[in-house]
mmCIF file of C-alpha atoms in Angstrom:
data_model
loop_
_atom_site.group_PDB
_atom_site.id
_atom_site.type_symbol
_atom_site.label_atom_id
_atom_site.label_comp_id
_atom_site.label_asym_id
_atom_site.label_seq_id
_atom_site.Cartn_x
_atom_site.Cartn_y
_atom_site.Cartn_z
ATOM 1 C CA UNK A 1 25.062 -74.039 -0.069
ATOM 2 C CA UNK A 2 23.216 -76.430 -1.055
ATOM 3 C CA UNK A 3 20.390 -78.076 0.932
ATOM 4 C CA UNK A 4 22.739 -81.398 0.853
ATOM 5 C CA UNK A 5 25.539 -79.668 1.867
ATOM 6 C CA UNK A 6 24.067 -77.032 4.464
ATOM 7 C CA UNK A 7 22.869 -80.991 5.877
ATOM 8 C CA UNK A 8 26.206 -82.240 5.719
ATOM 9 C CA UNK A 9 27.970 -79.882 7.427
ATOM 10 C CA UNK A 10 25.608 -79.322 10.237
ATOM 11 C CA UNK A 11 25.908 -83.057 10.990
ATOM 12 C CA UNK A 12 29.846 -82.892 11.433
ATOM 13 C CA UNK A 13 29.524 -79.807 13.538
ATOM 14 C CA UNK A 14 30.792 -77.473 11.092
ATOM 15 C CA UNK A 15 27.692 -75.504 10.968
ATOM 16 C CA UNK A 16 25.517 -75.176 14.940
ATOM 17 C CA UNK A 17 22.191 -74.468 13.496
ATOM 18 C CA UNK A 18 21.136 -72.756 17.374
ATOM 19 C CA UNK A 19 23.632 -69.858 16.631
ATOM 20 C CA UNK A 20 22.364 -68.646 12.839
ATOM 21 C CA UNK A 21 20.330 -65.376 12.974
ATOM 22 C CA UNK A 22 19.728 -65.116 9.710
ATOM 23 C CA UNK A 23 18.210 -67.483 6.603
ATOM 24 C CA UNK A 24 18.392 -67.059 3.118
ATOM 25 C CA UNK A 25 16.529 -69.378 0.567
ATOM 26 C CA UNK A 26 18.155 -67.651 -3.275
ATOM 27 C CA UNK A 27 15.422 -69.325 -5.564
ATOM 28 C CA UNK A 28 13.195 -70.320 -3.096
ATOM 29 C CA UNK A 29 10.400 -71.215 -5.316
ATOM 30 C CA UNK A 30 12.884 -74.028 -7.359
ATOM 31 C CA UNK A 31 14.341 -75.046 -4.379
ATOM 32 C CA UNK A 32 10.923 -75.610 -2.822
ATOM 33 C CA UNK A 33 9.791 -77.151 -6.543
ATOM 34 C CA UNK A 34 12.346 -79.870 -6.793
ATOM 35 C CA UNK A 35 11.702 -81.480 -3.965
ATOM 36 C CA UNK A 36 13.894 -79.723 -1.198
ATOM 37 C CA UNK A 37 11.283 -78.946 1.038
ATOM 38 C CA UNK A 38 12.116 -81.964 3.740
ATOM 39 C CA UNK A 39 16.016 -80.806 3.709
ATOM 40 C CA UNK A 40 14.891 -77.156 4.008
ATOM 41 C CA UNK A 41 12.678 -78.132 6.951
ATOM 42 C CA UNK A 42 15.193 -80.414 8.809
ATOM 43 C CA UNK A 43 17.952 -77.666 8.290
ATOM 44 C CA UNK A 44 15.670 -75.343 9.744
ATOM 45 C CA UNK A 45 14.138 -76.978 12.719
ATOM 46 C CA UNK A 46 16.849 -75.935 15.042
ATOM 47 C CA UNK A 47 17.332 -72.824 13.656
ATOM 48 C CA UNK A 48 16.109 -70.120 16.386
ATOM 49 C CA UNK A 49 12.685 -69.236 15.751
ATOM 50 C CA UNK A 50 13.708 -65.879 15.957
ATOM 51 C CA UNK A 51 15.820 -65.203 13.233
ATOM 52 C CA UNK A 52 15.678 -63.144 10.036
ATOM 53 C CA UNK A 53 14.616 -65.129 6.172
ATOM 54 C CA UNK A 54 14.806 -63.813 3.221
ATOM 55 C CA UNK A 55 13.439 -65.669 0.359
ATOM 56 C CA UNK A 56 14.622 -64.361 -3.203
ATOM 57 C CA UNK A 57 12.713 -65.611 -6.494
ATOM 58 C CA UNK A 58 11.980 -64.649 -10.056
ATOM 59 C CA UNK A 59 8.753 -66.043 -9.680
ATOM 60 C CA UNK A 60 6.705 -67.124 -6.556
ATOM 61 C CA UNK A 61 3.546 -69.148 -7.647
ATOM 62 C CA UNK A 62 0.711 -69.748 -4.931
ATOM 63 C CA UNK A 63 1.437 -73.488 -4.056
ATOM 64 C CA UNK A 64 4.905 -72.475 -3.304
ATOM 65 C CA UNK A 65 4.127 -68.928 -1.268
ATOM 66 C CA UNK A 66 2.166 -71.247 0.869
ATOM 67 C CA UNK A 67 5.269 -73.060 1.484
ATOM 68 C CA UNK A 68 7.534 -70.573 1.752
ATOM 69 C CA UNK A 69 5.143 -68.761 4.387
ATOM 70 C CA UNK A 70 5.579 -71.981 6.547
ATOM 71 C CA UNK A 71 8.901 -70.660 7.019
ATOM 72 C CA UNK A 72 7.864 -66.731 7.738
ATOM 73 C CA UNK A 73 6.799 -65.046 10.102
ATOM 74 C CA UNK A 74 4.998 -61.503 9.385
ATOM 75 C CA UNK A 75 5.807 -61.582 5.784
ATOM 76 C CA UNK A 76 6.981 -58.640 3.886
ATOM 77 C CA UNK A 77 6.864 -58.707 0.223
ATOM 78 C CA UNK A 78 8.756 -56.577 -1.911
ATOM 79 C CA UNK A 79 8.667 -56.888 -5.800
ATOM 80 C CA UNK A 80 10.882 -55.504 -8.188
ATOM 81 C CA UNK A 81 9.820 -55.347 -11.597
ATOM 82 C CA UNK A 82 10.806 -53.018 -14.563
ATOM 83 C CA UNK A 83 7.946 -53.738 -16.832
ATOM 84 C CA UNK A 84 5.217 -56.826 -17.027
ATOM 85 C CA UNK A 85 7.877 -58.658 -19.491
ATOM 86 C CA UNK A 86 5.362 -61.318 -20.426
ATOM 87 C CA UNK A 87 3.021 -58.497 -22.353
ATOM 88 C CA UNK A 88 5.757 -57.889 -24.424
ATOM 89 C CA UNK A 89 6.829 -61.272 -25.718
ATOM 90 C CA UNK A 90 5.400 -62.801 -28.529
ATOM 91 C CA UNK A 91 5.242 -66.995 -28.499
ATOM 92 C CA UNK A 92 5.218 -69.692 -31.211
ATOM 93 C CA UNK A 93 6.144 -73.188 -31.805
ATOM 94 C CA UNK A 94 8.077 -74.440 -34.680
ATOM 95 C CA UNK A 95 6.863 -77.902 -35.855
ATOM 96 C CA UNK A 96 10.118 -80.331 -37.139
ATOM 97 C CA UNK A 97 10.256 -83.310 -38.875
ATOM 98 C CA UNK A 98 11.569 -86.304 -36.665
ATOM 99 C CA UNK A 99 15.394 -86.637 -37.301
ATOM 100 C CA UNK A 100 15.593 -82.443 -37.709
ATOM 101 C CA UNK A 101 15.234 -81.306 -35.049
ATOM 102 C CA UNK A 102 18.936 -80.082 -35.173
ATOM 103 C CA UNK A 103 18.399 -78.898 -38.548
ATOM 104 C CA UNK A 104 15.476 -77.063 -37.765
ATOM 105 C CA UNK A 105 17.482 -75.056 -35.269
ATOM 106 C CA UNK A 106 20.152 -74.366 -37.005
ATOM 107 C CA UNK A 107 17.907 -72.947 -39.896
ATOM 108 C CA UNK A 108 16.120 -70.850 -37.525
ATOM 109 C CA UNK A 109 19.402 -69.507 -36.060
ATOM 110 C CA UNK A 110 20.525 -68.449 -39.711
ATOM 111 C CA UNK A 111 17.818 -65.974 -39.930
ATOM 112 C CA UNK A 112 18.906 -62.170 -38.990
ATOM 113 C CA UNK A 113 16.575 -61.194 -36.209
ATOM 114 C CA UNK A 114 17.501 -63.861 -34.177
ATOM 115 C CA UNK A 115 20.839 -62.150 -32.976
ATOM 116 C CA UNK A 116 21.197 -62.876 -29.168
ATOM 117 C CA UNK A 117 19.364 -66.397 -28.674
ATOM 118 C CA UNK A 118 19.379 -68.268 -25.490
ATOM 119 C CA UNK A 119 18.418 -72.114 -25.766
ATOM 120 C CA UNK A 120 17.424 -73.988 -23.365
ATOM 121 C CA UNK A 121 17.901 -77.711 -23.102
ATOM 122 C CA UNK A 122 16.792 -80.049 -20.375
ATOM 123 C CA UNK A 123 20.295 -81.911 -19.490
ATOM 124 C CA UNK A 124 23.596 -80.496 -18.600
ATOM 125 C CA UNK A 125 25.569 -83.360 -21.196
ATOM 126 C CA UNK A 126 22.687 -82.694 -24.161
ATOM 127 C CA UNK A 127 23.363 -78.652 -23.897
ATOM 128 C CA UNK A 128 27.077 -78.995 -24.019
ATOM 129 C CA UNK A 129 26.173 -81.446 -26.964
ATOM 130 C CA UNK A 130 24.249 -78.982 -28.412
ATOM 131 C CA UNK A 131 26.665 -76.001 -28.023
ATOM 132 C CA UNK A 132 29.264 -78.108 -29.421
ATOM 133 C CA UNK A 133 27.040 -79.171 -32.202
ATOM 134 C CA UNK A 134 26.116 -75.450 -33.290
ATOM 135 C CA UNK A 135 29.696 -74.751 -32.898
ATOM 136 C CA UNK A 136 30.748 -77.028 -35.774
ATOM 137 C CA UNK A 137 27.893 -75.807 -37.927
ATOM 138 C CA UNK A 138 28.996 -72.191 -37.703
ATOM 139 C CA UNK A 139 26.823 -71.161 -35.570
ATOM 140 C CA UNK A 140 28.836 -69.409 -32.636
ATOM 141 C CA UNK A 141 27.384 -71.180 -29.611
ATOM 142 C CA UNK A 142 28.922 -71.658 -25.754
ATOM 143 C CA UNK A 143 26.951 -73.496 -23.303
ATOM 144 C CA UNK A 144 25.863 -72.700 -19.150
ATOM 145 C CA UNK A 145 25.145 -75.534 -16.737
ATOM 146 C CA UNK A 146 25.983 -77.139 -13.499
ATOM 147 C CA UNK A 147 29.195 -79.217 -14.353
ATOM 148 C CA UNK A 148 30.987 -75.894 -15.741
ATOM 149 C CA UNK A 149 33.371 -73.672 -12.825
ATOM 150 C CA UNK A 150 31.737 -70.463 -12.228
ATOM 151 C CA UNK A 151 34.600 -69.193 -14.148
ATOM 152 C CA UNK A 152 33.678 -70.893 -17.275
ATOM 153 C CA UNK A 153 30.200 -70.274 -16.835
ATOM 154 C CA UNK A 154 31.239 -66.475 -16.220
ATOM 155 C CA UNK A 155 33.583 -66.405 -19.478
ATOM 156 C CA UNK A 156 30.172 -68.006 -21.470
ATOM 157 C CA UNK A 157 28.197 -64.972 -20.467
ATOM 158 C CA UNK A 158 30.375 -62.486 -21.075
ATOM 159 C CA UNK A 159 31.005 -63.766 -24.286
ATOM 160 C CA UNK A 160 27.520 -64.157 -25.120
ATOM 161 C CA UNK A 161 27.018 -60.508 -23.753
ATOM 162 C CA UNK A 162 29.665 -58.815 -25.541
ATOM 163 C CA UNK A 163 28.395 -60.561 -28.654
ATOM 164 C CA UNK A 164 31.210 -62.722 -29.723
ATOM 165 C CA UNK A 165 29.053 -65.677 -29.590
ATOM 166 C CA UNK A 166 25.257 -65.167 -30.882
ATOM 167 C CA UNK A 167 23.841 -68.379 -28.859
ATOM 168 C CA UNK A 168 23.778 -69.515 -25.648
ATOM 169 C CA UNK A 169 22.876 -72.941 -24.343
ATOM 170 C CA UNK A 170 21.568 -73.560 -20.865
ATOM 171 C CA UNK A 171 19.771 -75.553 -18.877
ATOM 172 C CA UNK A 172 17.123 -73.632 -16.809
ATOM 173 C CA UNK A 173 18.663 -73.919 -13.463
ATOM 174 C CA UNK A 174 22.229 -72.903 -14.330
ATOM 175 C CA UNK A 175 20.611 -69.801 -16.523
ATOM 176 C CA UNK A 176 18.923 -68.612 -13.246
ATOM 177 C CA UNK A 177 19.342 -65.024 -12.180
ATOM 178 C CA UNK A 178 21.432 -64.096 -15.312
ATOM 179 C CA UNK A 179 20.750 -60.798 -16.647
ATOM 180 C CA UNK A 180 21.377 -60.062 -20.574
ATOM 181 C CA UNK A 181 20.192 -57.289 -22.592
ATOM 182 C CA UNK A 182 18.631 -57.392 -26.267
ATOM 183 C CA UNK A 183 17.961 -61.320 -26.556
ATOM 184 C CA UNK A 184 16.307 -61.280 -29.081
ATOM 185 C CA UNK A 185 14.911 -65.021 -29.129
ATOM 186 C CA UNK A 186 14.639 -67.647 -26.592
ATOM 187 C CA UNK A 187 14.123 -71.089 -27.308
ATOM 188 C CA UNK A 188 13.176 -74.161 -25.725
ATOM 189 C CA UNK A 189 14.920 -76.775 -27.796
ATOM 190 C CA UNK A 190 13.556 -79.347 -25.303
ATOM 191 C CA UNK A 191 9.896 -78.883 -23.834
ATOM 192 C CA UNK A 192 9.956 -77.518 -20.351
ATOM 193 C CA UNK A 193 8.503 -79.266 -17.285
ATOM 194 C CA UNK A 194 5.701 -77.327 -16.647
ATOM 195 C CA UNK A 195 3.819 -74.290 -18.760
ATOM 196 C CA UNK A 196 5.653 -71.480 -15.963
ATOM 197 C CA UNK A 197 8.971 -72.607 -17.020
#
């Protein structure tokens, strides 16, 4: 659950923090990143200090391994990686005229070789916007983000996957972990945070 929620229900009893055995932080390094890190510690603190964590991340800067290792004890690392992805994409920015910025898009998204795009926005009410938006303009579009059900977000991807829409909209944290072959563009239709993202 969430850090909130792990909180929550450890305060009404629910959940007795002295019997887990075993931790698991899924995107440790975001969790860590926005601001979690006092939650993560208070859930923890009566956790057994023998117990077994397992931290799972896409990406593990320094700052954050040295928080994470606060948490470990003899550390094991064990990276999975196909191919060094970042060698193999190519980066550019597309200048826009103020007021065009949908316009822009939606020209780009007209060319050919962008056949599988994923954009990313920054809020979960501007992507669904946005989605909506390119929907209208012909551009077949479905939007991922924290307000949808899993089941919607599940019926996005799929569709998205299987090709029968040829963008979709996400904010970073709800496009997480997804795995899609041949996208051919991604596109940050609203600057990310920091230069990682």
């Amino acid at each position: 659950g969430t850090p909130g929620r792990v909180i929550d229900l450890i305060d009404r009893g629910i959940i007795r923090p002295e019997l887990i055995a075993s931790i698991v932080l899924d995107e440790a390094d975001r969790m860590l990143d926005m601001g979690f890190i006092h939650d993560i510690r208070r859930i923890l603190r009566d956790v057994p200090a023998q117990r077994h964590t397992l931290c799972f991340s896409a990406t593990m800067p320094p700052e954050i391994e040295r928080l994470v290792g606060d948490f470990l004890h003899d550390p094991i690392t064990v990276s999975v990686r196909k191919r060094d992805v970042t060698s193999t994409v190519s980066q550019d920015v597309v200048r826009y005229i103020p007021n065009e910025k949908f316009n822009t898009l939606t020209m780009l998204l007209a060319k050919p070789e962008l056949r599988r795009v994923i954009v990313f926005g920054e809020r979960k009410h501007s992507v669904q916007r946005l989605a909506r938006d390119l929907d209208r303009a012909g551009v077949k579009a479905d939007a991922i983000h924290g307000n949808k059900t899993h089941q919607q977000r599940q019926r996005a991807l799929n569709q998205f996957k299987s090709g029968a829409i040829q963008v979709l909209v996400a904010t970073d944290v709800a496009a997480r972990g997804i795995h899609v072959d041949d996208v051919s563009h991604v596109i940050n239709y609203d600057l990310p945070a920091t230069k990682e993202d």
